[in-house]
Amino acid sequence: MGYNFTDNVKEYKNLISSTMLLSFVNVVSKKMKQLKLTGFIFFLFFFTESLMLPTELQDLDNFNITQKFIEENVEYITIITFAQYVQEATFEEMEKLVKDMVEYKDSCMANSMLPKCTKLPNDVLQEAICAMEGLPQKHNFSHCCSKADTERRLCFLYNKKANVGFLPPFPTLDPEEKCQAFKNNKESFLNHFVYEVARRNPFVFAPTLLTVAAHFGDVTKSCCEEQNKVNCFQTRAVPVMQYLKAFSSYQNNVCGVLLKFGTKIINSINIAILSQKFPKIEFKELISLIEDVSSTYDECCEGDVVHCIRHMSKIMNHICSKQDAVSSKIKECCEKKIPERDQCIINSSKDDRPKDLSLREGKFTDSENVCQERDADPDTFFAEFNFEYSRRHPDLSIPQLLRVVQMYNDLLRNCCNTENPPDCYHYAEEKFNETTEKGLKKIQQECKHSQNLGKDGLKYHYLIRLTKIAPQLSTEELVSLGKKMVTVFTTCCTLSEEFACVENLADLVLGELCGVNENRTINPAVDHCCKSNVAFRGPCFESLTAHKTYVPPPFSQDLFTFHTDMCQSQNEELQKKTDRFLVNIVKLKYEVANEELQSLLTNFGNAVEKCCKAEKDEEKLVCFNKESPKLVT
């Protein structure tokens, strides 16, 4: 049977999420039917005990599992690792490495006691990449090859480029060519697909890429048997790529937070998410689970494919081993086979609030010993506050929950230095409620404003705003970000939990703007927001105005010269050209008021409509040559 995505998966609908996978996919997957994965992916998740190459005699069953893992999956592991680390490399260069790794695997299977077989798989792959003649120099990563162990692994990590504008457009084949290539050599076809997807998504976790590849292979097989192949691919392949885009956005954001702010902030986010999803879990059990999640992100963001897979499965094992104490919603999930079990748990809804859970936890506002408990172990104290507050407020966004934790931290810093601390912090809950109410009203106003503007008006509003605060970004980046901001409101403002949805999804878009790598710089104001407290990233961006020291680029007539192909463009392509025109005109006329920019956009639309009415291409071209200069003078 094939993978069935529901037909009404909307563009980027998958992005409705918090900044943590378990909550993220919970909302996404309500728009998809349960996924049924192939035995290939089944094996990847099944293997949870040890993913290192054998270093000593082990239990026979475990040894056979290890051997089977290496034998069956070495090509895909190599492709993903290589394509994500060396994005510029050609497919032919990648094939050379795959051949080398297959030979390595064969030799270790013949004699596992060889010294080279005692190394971690990721170290073996990086050494093999560095050993490829001329490759480090050709693709500018020789500085990483001069390092060893942890330093080399981190170097490869920081060498990844989230912005892939330097790569050619994703190669496309018409359905007949695609099916012929699939028929001629299925393995090569899917290897090409994994290579192209992995190099354009360097921070996407390996299990996600493997899942997408399995989906795409099944879709291709099914559609190539259909008479109307074009319609089949449009119906079934597009949702698969949207699924990839959604996970890419989420995982890029996770890795960006990890690289810029470290494990402590990631843990705070995870505590909030898991407390909302599993409100009856005990605090000690939650902390144990958080440790597993943090290890997963360390390995997955670093690009250690093998250990990423292991830790993903370990989390699910942990949850199912304690399911009675974790959630009433996962019993049926834990009875399923792996990886259906894992997908089911991720998709499960938030557990019901325990009947005996009070509306508020008095120990953080009513106790006279709050300051002493904070001083005894600050990290554990605020982690427990995060847990207790988050599980009582499943309707709040993750940024809002983190803001409440920070507010409480600041409040105690002040109150614990007063003569009567209990009188000071006793009213903390009221302050939290005031802040939340303010945030809720603001989101309601923004939703109303977005509905008044309409979808196109909202898009142009954000294209202008984003270009003015970050004009240094490329036109394509700004167009993409503007489009995603529109998705925030068109998706969330119709939901009952619009507050959480808007903030969570907007935070993903801002995370994409800030980028993954720590050294990404745009301009001082934007950089400040990107490096400030994650909880306050949204409010920081809202306070930004046009970049005051920006110097517009020299006028380029090429950017504003239009041809007759404007008239042949389908609606979607014409919209893209219109969006690019607006961004380019904002960059050029940076000081112009928003109203005038909107007027220029209207003039552009009128000019296209006027010129495309001409009967002959020559007449259309004359018209465009006449009208174009009026738009930029």
XYZ file of C-alpha atoms in Angstrom:
633
model
C 0.000 0.000 0.000
C 1.136 3.549 -0.657
C 1.437 6.526 1.622
C -1.808 8.461 1.771
C -1.671 12.181 2.412
C -5.023 13.868 2.557
C -5.803 15.902 -0.529
C -6.466 19.114 1.355
C -2.939 19.639 2.683
C -2.490 23.363 2.127
C 0.792 25.083 1.420
C 2.890 25.126 4.599
C -0.103 24.011 6.648
C 2.401 21.587 8.127
C 4.169 24.528 9.785
C 1.520 24.982 12.480
C 3.632 24.180 15.440
C 5.608 25.038 18.440
C 9.359 25.007 18.249
C 9.590 21.380 19.342
C 8.872 18.296 17.245
C 6.384 16.531 19.489
C 3.984 19.482 19.522
C 4.839 20.480 15.972
C 3.916 17.231 14.279
C 0.899 16.788 16.515
C -0.830 19.620 14.653
C 0.723 18.922 11.261
C -0.306 15.323 11.116
C -3.962 15.954 11.817
C -3.981 16.924 8.145
C -2.483 13.606 7.049
C -3.472 9.987 7.403
C -1.251 7.693 9.412
C 1.929 6.978 7.487
C 2.896 3.409 6.702
C 6.649 3.152 6.115
C 8.644 0.560 4.270
C 10.784 -2.127 5.843
C 13.806 0.001 5.053
C 12.710 2.753 7.394
C 11.320 0.170 9.807
C 14.804 -1.212 10.274
C 16.345 2.195 10.857
C 14.117 2.877 13.820
C 14.186 -0.657 15.131
C 17.898 -0.538 15.724
C 18.155 1.229 19.085
C 20.747 -0.449 21.247
C 24.096 0.232 19.579
C 24.797 1.914 16.288
C 28.569 1.846 16.550
C 30.575 -0.545 14.469
C 31.322 -3.699 16.484
C 34.325 -3.332 18.778
C 34.065 -6.585 20.708
C 32.207 -9.873 20.662
C 28.587 -9.152 21.453
C 25.408 -11.066 21.833
C 24.812 -12.755 18.470
C 21.422 -11.170 17.859
C 22.693 -7.638 18.525
C 25.728 -8.259 16.347
C 23.520 -9.421 13.479
C 21.354 -6.333 13.810
C 24.430 -4.115 13.637
C 25.737 -6.020 10.643
C 22.402 -5.789 8.869
C 22.119 -2.075 9.566
C 25.498 -1.332 7.990
C 24.959 -3.647 5.077
C 21.514 -2.371 4.117
C 21.852 1.328 4.848
C 25.435 2.370 4.227
C 24.599 3.977 0.866
C 21.801 6.166 2.164
C 23.793 7.150 5.261
C 26.750 8.091 3.066
C 24.627 10.114 0.632
C 22.892 12.094 3.368
C 26.063 12.769 5.333
C 28.119 13.747 2.305
C 25.436 15.900 0.664
C 24.738 17.795 3.895
C 28.405 18.361 4.735
C 29.656 19.164 1.207
C 26.655 20.727 -0.487
C 28.575 21.877 -3.569
C 29.836 18.386 -4.389
C 28.624 16.695 -7.552
C 26.639 13.487 -7.681
C 29.628 11.778 -9.312
C 31.854 12.792 -6.387
C 29.245 11.449 -4.010
C 29.123 8.144 -5.915
C 32.868 7.768 -5.410
C 32.452 8.115 -1.644
C 29.554 5.639 -1.612
C 31.759 3.105 -3.409
C 34.541 3.644 -0.849
C 32.152 3.229 2.077
C 30.655 0.040 0.653
C 34.171 -1.373 0.389
C 34.865 -0.255 3.963
C 31.693 -1.965 5.150
C 32.557 -5.185 3.333
C 36.025 -5.326 4.868
C 34.661 -4.745 8.381
C 31.999 -7.378 7.892
C 34.746 -9.793 6.923
C 36.901 -8.872 9.930
C 35.320 -6.627 12.551
C 38.499 -6.644 14.644
C 40.426 -4.487 12.175
C 41.603 -1.232 13.842
C 39.704 0.890 11.311
C 36.458 -0.829 12.297
C 36.531 0.501 15.873
C 35.731 4.106 14.898
C 32.404 5.901 15.134
C 30.545 5.876 11.788
C 30.457 9.680 11.547
C 34.221 9.881 12.087
C 34.754 7.242 9.403
C 32.621 9.204 6.933
C 34.358 12.505 7.636
C 37.777 10.894 7.275
C 36.713 9.377 3.955
C 35.433 12.752 2.728
C 38.714 14.408 3.673
C 40.697 11.656 1.979
C 39.073 12.255 -1.430
C 41.800 13.663 -3.644
C 41.433 17.400 -4.270
C 37.903 17.557 -2.871
C 38.603 19.551 0.347
C 40.468 22.203 -1.628
C 37.904 22.310 -4.444
C 34.969 22.848 -2.084
C 36.738 24.904 0.607
C 36.565 22.632 3.631
C 40.249 21.674 3.939
C 40.397 23.673 7.189
C 38.011 21.116 8.716
C 40.164 18.209 7.556
C 43.154 19.617 9.418
C 41.256 19.130 12.687
C 40.406 15.940 14.570
C 37.613 14.408 16.629
C 35.196 16.929 18.193
C 36.858 19.952 16.580
C 36.500 18.424 13.131
C 32.884 17.437 13.722
C 32.016 20.966 14.820
C 33.888 22.434 11.857
C 31.821 20.371 9.422
C 28.699 21.479 11.292
C 29.532 25.190 11.074
C 30.472 24.762 7.412
C 26.871 23.873 6.513
C 24.969 26.589 4.637
C 21.268 26.979 5.364
C 20.843 29.507 2.549
C 21.256 27.383 -0.584
C 20.959 30.152 -3.171
C 24.400 29.133 -4.451
C 22.985 25.818 -5.702
C 21.240 25.475 -9.072
C 17.428 25.142 -9.073
C 16.117 21.773 -7.974
C 16.249 19.577 -11.098
C 12.847 18.725 -12.490
C 11.802 16.118 -15.017
C 8.461 15.858 -16.726
C 6.458 12.835 -15.536
C 7.349 10.675 -18.547
C 11.096 11.286 -18.097
C 10.771 10.727 -14.367
C 9.020 7.418 -14.866
C 11.525 6.276 -17.465
C 14.424 7.059 -15.122
C 12.638 5.237 -12.289
C 12.001 2.220 -14.525
C 15.582 2.120 -15.837
C 17.245 2.218 -12.420
C 15.133 2.709 -9.317
C 18.151 2.738 -6.987
C 19.988 5.430 -8.952
C 16.791 7.462 -9.275
C 16.191 7.521 -5.509
C 19.884 8.121 -4.784
C 19.705 11.232 -6.991
C 16.584 12.353 -5.171
C 18.099 11.901 -1.690
C 21.284 13.680 -2.821
C 19.402 16.695 -4.224
C 17.092 16.962 -1.211
C 19.823 16.486 1.415
C 22.190 19.109 -0.024
C 19.371 21.681 -0.037
C 18.302 20.794 3.509
C 21.577 20.459 5.425
C 19.968 20.607 8.868
C 17.054 18.268 8.273
C 17.344 15.168 10.422
C 18.204 11.910 8.680
C 14.989 10.078 9.696
C 12.970 12.844 8.037
C 14.957 12.601 4.799
C 14.643 8.826 4.763
C 10.912 9.062 5.352
C 10.504 11.607 2.541
C 12.546 9.405 0.194
C 10.342 6.433 1.023
C 7.215 8.494 0.372
C 8.575 9.835 -2.902
C 9.626 6.398 -4.128
C 6.191 5.009 -3.412
C 4.461 7.978 -5.064
C 6.646 7.610 -8.152
C 5.953 3.893 -8.427
C 2.211 4.466 -8.108
C 1.972 7.493 -10.429
C 4.026 5.834 -13.161
C 1.306 3.211 -13.409
C -1.378 5.873 -13.907
C -2.557 7.125 -17.283
C -2.699 10.748 -16.129
C 0.764 10.940 -14.608
C 0.828 14.753 -14.419
C -2.275 14.947 -12.260
C -1.084 12.066 -10.081
C 2.271 13.691 -9.308
C 0.612 17.042 -8.611
C -1.849 15.417 -6.257
C 0.513 13.085 -4.415
C 4.087 14.371 -4.768
C 3.421 18.000 -3.844
C 2.219 17.145 -0.293
C 5.375 15.073 0.222
C 7.556 18.086 -0.590
C 5.402 20.309 1.628
C 5.938 17.773 4.404
C 9.680 18.157 3.841
C 9.486 21.968 3.858
C 7.565 21.932 7.116
C 10.054 19.681 8.896
C 12.942 21.620 7.386
C 11.587 24.844 8.880
C 11.118 23.266 12.289
C 14.470 21.457 12.395
C 16.395 24.481 11.100
C 14.871 26.485 13.935
C 15.787 23.863 16.528
C 19.382 23.694 15.327
C 19.605 27.500 15.163
C 18.492 27.830 18.778
C 20.882 25.072 19.847
C 23.877 26.616 18.073
C 23.183 30.184 19.194
C 21.842 29.696 22.713
C 22.961 26.240 23.789
C 21.352 23.284 25.522
C 19.888 25.268 28.436
C 17.466 27.197 26.206
C 16.568 24.102 24.202
C 15.767 22.357 27.488
C 13.471 25.205 28.546
C 11.591 24.938 25.255
C 11.340 21.164 25.583
C 10.038 21.392 29.157
C 7.254 23.733 28.050
C 6.280 21.553 25.076
C 6.332 18.207 26.850
C 4.530 19.609 29.902
C 1.693 20.777 27.643
C 1.549 17.459 25.808
C 1.912 15.228 28.886
C 0.343 17.203 31.777
C 0.186 14.220 34.145
C 3.873 13.296 33.871
C 5.929 13.627 37.048
C 8.616 16.313 37.076
C 11.449 13.833 37.657
C 10.271 11.698 34.763
C 10.056 14.753 32.552
C 13.647 15.761 33.319
C 14.828 12.265 32.413
C 12.993 12.524 29.100
C 14.435 16.002 28.468
C 17.950 14.586 28.710
C 17.158 12.137 25.906
C 15.672 14.884 23.746
C 18.709 17.122 24.199
C 21.043 14.296 23.200
C 18.952 13.760 20.068
C 19.273 17.370 18.964
C 23.002 17.386 19.600
C 23.508 14.387 17.302
C 20.916 15.277 14.655
C 21.986 18.908 14.233
C 25.630 17.871 14.089
C 24.787 15.539 11.210
C 25.627 12.275 12.959
C 23.077 10.258 10.998
C 23.490 6.954 12.830
C 23.230 8.303 16.364
C 20.452 10.691 15.384
C 18.351 7.682 14.421
C 19.230 5.852 17.617
C 18.301 8.729 19.890
C 15.040 9.379 18.056
C 13.969 5.825 18.788
C 15.322 5.928 22.348
C 12.926 8.764 23.192
C 9.952 6.706 22.056
C 11.189 3.667 23.978
C 11.443 5.841 27.083
C 7.894 7.163 26.666
C 6.351 3.753 26.077
C 8.194 2.144 28.968
C 6.482 4.654 31.294
C 3.263 5.236 29.348
C 0.932 4.915 32.340
C 2.763 7.762 34.007
C 3.119 9.805 30.808
C -0.131 9.951 28.839
C -3.469 8.222 28.422
C -3.397 9.049 24.694
C -0.539 6.740 23.680
C -1.627 3.261 24.827
C -2.642 2.141 21.343
C 0.476 3.770 19.879
C 2.799 1.792 22.118
C 1.149 -1.450 21.018
C 2.125 -0.778 17.404
C 5.293 -1.926 15.748
C 8.184 0.410 15.224
C 8.190 2.929 13.507
C 4.402 3.139 13.304
C 4.608 3.416 17.096
C 6.875 6.463 16.902
C 4.754 8.264 14.332
C 1.601 7.527 16.332
C 3.100 8.995 19.529
C 4.234 12.129 17.724
C 0.768 12.552 16.218
C -1.085 11.935 19.480
C -3.040 14.848 20.893
C -2.305 16.576 24.177
C -3.359 14.467 27.124
C -6.342 15.514 29.212
C -5.633 17.726 32.174
C -5.548 15.633 35.381
C -8.735 16.167 37.400
C -6.769 16.752 40.580
C -4.483 19.369 38.994
C -5.193 22.711 40.659
C -5.626 25.849 38.551
C -2.422 27.254 40.006
C 0.587 25.882 41.863
C 0.789 27.707 45.185
C 4.342 26.675 46.089
C 5.763 29.332 43.747
C 3.702 32.281 45.025
C 2.264 31.389 48.445
C 5.192 29.739 50.211
C 7.376 31.810 52.505
C 10.431 29.791 51.463
C 10.425 30.565 47.735
C 13.670 32.525 47.827
C 15.464 29.831 49.796
C 14.298 27.116 47.393
C 15.410 29.190 44.427
C 18.838 29.786 45.933
C 19.352 26.096 46.775
C 19.140 24.997 43.109
C 18.099 27.761 40.661
C 18.110 25.607 37.505
C 15.885 22.904 38.973
C 13.651 25.465 40.656
C 12.862 27.391 37.443
C 12.598 24.173 35.421
C 9.917 22.966 37.825
C 8.115 26.310 37.624
C 8.200 26.034 33.814
C 6.752 22.520 34.096
C 3.967 23.440 36.522
C 2.918 26.573 34.654
C 3.081 25.035 31.165
C 0.988 21.958 31.995
C -1.686 24.233 33.418
C -1.773 26.416 30.287
C -1.995 24.225 27.173
C -3.536 27.155 25.270
C -0.461 29.391 25.484
C 2.348 29.630 22.940
C 5.862 28.441 23.743
C 7.329 31.988 23.511
C 4.658 33.224 25.950
C 5.424 30.435 28.413
C 9.128 31.252 28.217
C 8.329 34.930 28.789
C 6.382 34.026 31.937
C 9.354 32.009 33.209
C 11.653 34.970 32.561
C 9.197 37.367 34.244
C 9.104 35.129 37.301
C 12.898 34.959 37.362
C 13.144 38.765 37.207
C 10.412 39.177 39.824
C 12.199 36.937 42.321
C 15.498 38.672 41.664
C 13.804 41.839 42.863
C 11.533 40.419 45.563
C 14.177 38.322 47.278
C 16.135 41.496 47.977
C 13.246 43.197 49.771
C 12.433 43.124 53.494
C 9.288 41.048 52.947
C 9.682 38.829 49.839
C 6.339 36.930 50.196
C 4.366 40.185 50.022
C 6.282 41.034 46.844
C 5.930 37.805 44.878
C 2.434 36.909 46.122
C 0.887 38.797 43.186
C 3.014 37.126 40.531
C 0.090 35.189 39.029
C -1.823 38.428 38.411
C 1.167 39.863 36.548
C 1.394 36.735 34.393
C -2.301 36.966 33.563
C -2.020 40.652 32.647
C 0.824 39.918 30.238
C -1.012 37.003 28.671
C -4.186 39.056 28.252
C -2.195 41.798 26.525
C -0.629 39.297 24.156
C -4.005 37.725 23.389
C -5.578 41.091 22.535
C -2.644 41.974 20.310
C -2.965 38.728 18.349
C -6.715 39.278 18.007
C -6.073 42.747 16.592
C -3.475 41.402 14.155
C -5.868 38.692 12.982
C -8.593 41.287 12.425
C -6.134 43.512 10.544
C -5.016 40.595 8.351
C -8.602 39.731 7.499
C -9.309 43.356 6.552
C -6.260 43.464 4.272
C -7.078 40.216 2.505
C -4.484 37.639 1.464
C -2.749 39.743 -1.220
C -2.834 42.927 0.841
C -1.384 41.069 3.812
C 1.407 39.647 1.660
C 2.355 43.063 0.294
C 2.263 44.481 3.821
C 4.823 41.922 4.998
C 6.970 42.144 1.872
C 7.333 45.880 2.459
C 7.901 45.524 6.203
C 10.437 42.702 5.966
C 12.356 44.442 3.174
C 12.551 47.655 5.167
C 13.881 46.008 8.328
C 16.210 43.554 6.514
C 16.975 44.949 3.033
C 20.307 43.103 3.018
C 18.512 39.777 2.488
C 18.154 38.504 -1.057
C 14.963 39.171 -2.970
C 14.140 35.458 -2.993
C 14.583 35.165 0.777
C 12.322 38.136 1.437
C 9.633 36.851 -0.918
C 9.733 33.449 0.800
C 9.555 34.954 4.301
C 6.685 37.238 3.315
C 4.746 34.317 1.928
C 5.237 32.348 5.147
C 4.096 35.259 7.301
C 0.873 35.302 5.298
C 0.486 31.600 6.067
C 0.748 32.388 9.783
C -2.416 34.460 9.719
C -4.433 32.734 7.007
C -3.951 29.450 8.857
C -4.103 30.441 12.517
C -6.711 33.185 12.651
C -9.484 30.691 11.951
C -8.499 28.378 14.811
C -9.753 28.402 18.383
C -6.163 28.476 19.680
C -5.126 31.374 17.433
C -2.877 32.946 20.096
C -0.624 29.912 20.432
C -0.771 29.123 16.719
C 0.190 32.630 15.540
C 3.074 32.991 17.967
C 4.437 29.491 17.479
C 4.328 29.653 13.711
C 5.629 33.226 13.514
C 8.536 32.184 15.707
C 9.506 29.578 13.093
C 9.512 32.254 10.385
C 11.659 34.556 12.518
C 13.977 31.630 13.212
C 14.387 31.161 9.473
C 15.115 34.868 9.034
C 17.777 34.727 11.749
C 19.325 31.643 10.179
C 20.948 28.588 11.679
C 24.603 29.540 11.849
C 25.796 31.634 14.760
C 27.873 33.937 12.551
C 25.018 34.975 10.222
C 24.762 38.759 10.135
C 22.125 40.941 8.463
C 22.259 44.377 10.083
C 22.838 45.525 13.702
C 19.157 45.905 14.603
C 18.077 42.538 13.176
C 21.176 40.833 14.583
C 20.294 42.161 18.032
C 16.815 40.604 17.861
C 18.214 37.320 16.574
C 20.725 37.106 19.412
C 18.401 38.266 22.177
C 16.337 36.037 24.438
C 14.307 33.602 22.306
C 11.210 34.341 24.378
C 11.320 38.001 23.371
C 12.407 37.574 19.746
C 8.906 38.313 18.444
C 8.389 41.574 20.402
C 11.912 42.651 19.452
C 11.146 42.323 15.738
C 7.801 44.076 16.167
C 9.637 47.141 17.529
C 11.970 47.410 14.522
C 11.624 50.239 12.026
C 13.278 50.767 8.650
C 17.037 50.252 8.722
C 18.332 53.829 8.990
C 21.866 53.395 7.631
C 20.910 51.255 4.641
C 22.332 52.418 1.325
C 20.142 51.382 -1.638
C 21.896 49.476 -4.438
C 22.716 51.270 -7.706
C 19.782 51.364 -10.080
C 19.715 48.360 -12.414
C 17.429 48.620 -15.418
C 17.535 44.832 -15.782
C 15.519 44.439 -12.583
C 12.732 46.602 -13.973
C 12.713 45.578 -17.626
C 9.724 43.425 -18.426
C 9.157 41.190 -21.418
C 6.269 39.553 -23.165
C 6.706 36.426 -21.023
C 4.813 38.360 -18.345
C 1.716 37.768 -20.463
C 2.322 34.042 -20.764
C 2.894 33.593 -17.043
C 0.365 31.522 -15.167
C -1.237 33.175 -12.162
C 1.233 31.711 -9.638
C 4.287 32.689 -11.696
C 2.883 36.181 -12.281
C 2.408 36.535 -8.523
C 6.065 35.611 -7.968
C 7.188 38.250 -10.469
C 4.916 40.813 -8.828
C 6.340 39.975 -5.396
C 9.929 40.284 -6.677
C 9.085 43.634 -8.302
C 7.742 44.967 -4.996
C 10.782 43.836 -2.994
C 13.187 45.301 -5.559
C 11.312 48.602 -5.671
C 11.365 48.824 -1.853
C 15.119 48.221 -1.859
C 15.566 50.967 -4.446
C 13.073 53.506 -3.024
C 13.823 52.783 0.598
C 12.599 56.078 2.042
C 9.272 56.058 0.214
C 6.136 55.732 2.372
C 4.254 52.430 2.358
C 1.221 54.033 0.716
C 3.290 55.196 -2.251
C 4.857 51.756 -2.570
C 1.410 50.201 -2.661
C 0.499 52.718 -5.366
C 3.562 51.712 -7.420
C 2.495 48.092 -7.108
C -0.956 48.979 -8.402
C 0.644 50.832 -11.310
C 2.725 47.761 -12.061
C -0.386 45.578 -12.211
C -2.131 48.093 -14.439
C 0.887 48.238 -16.772
C 0.985 44.445 -17.126
C -2.731 44.318 -17.811
C -2.513 47.149 -20.363
C 0.469 45.774 -22.285
C -0.814 42.199 -22.357
C -3.967 43.382 -24.137
C -1.917 44.130 -27.250
C -2.391 41.497 -29.950
C 1.203 41.140 -31.201
C 4.326 40.421 -29.166
C 6.082 43.380 -30.800
C 3.325 45.698 -29.624
C 3.462 44.234 -26.114
C 7.222 44.759 -25.969
C 6.909 48.380 -27.105
C 4.304 48.910 -24.407
C 6.498 47.390 -21.678
C 9.489 49.482 -22.799
C 7.319 52.558 -22.510
C 5.623 51.741 -19.196
C 8.548 50.233 -17.265
C 10.539 53.463 -16.746
C 7.443 55.171 -15.317
C 7.395 52.695 -12.463
C 10.852 53.552 -11.129
C 11.178 57.279 -11.832
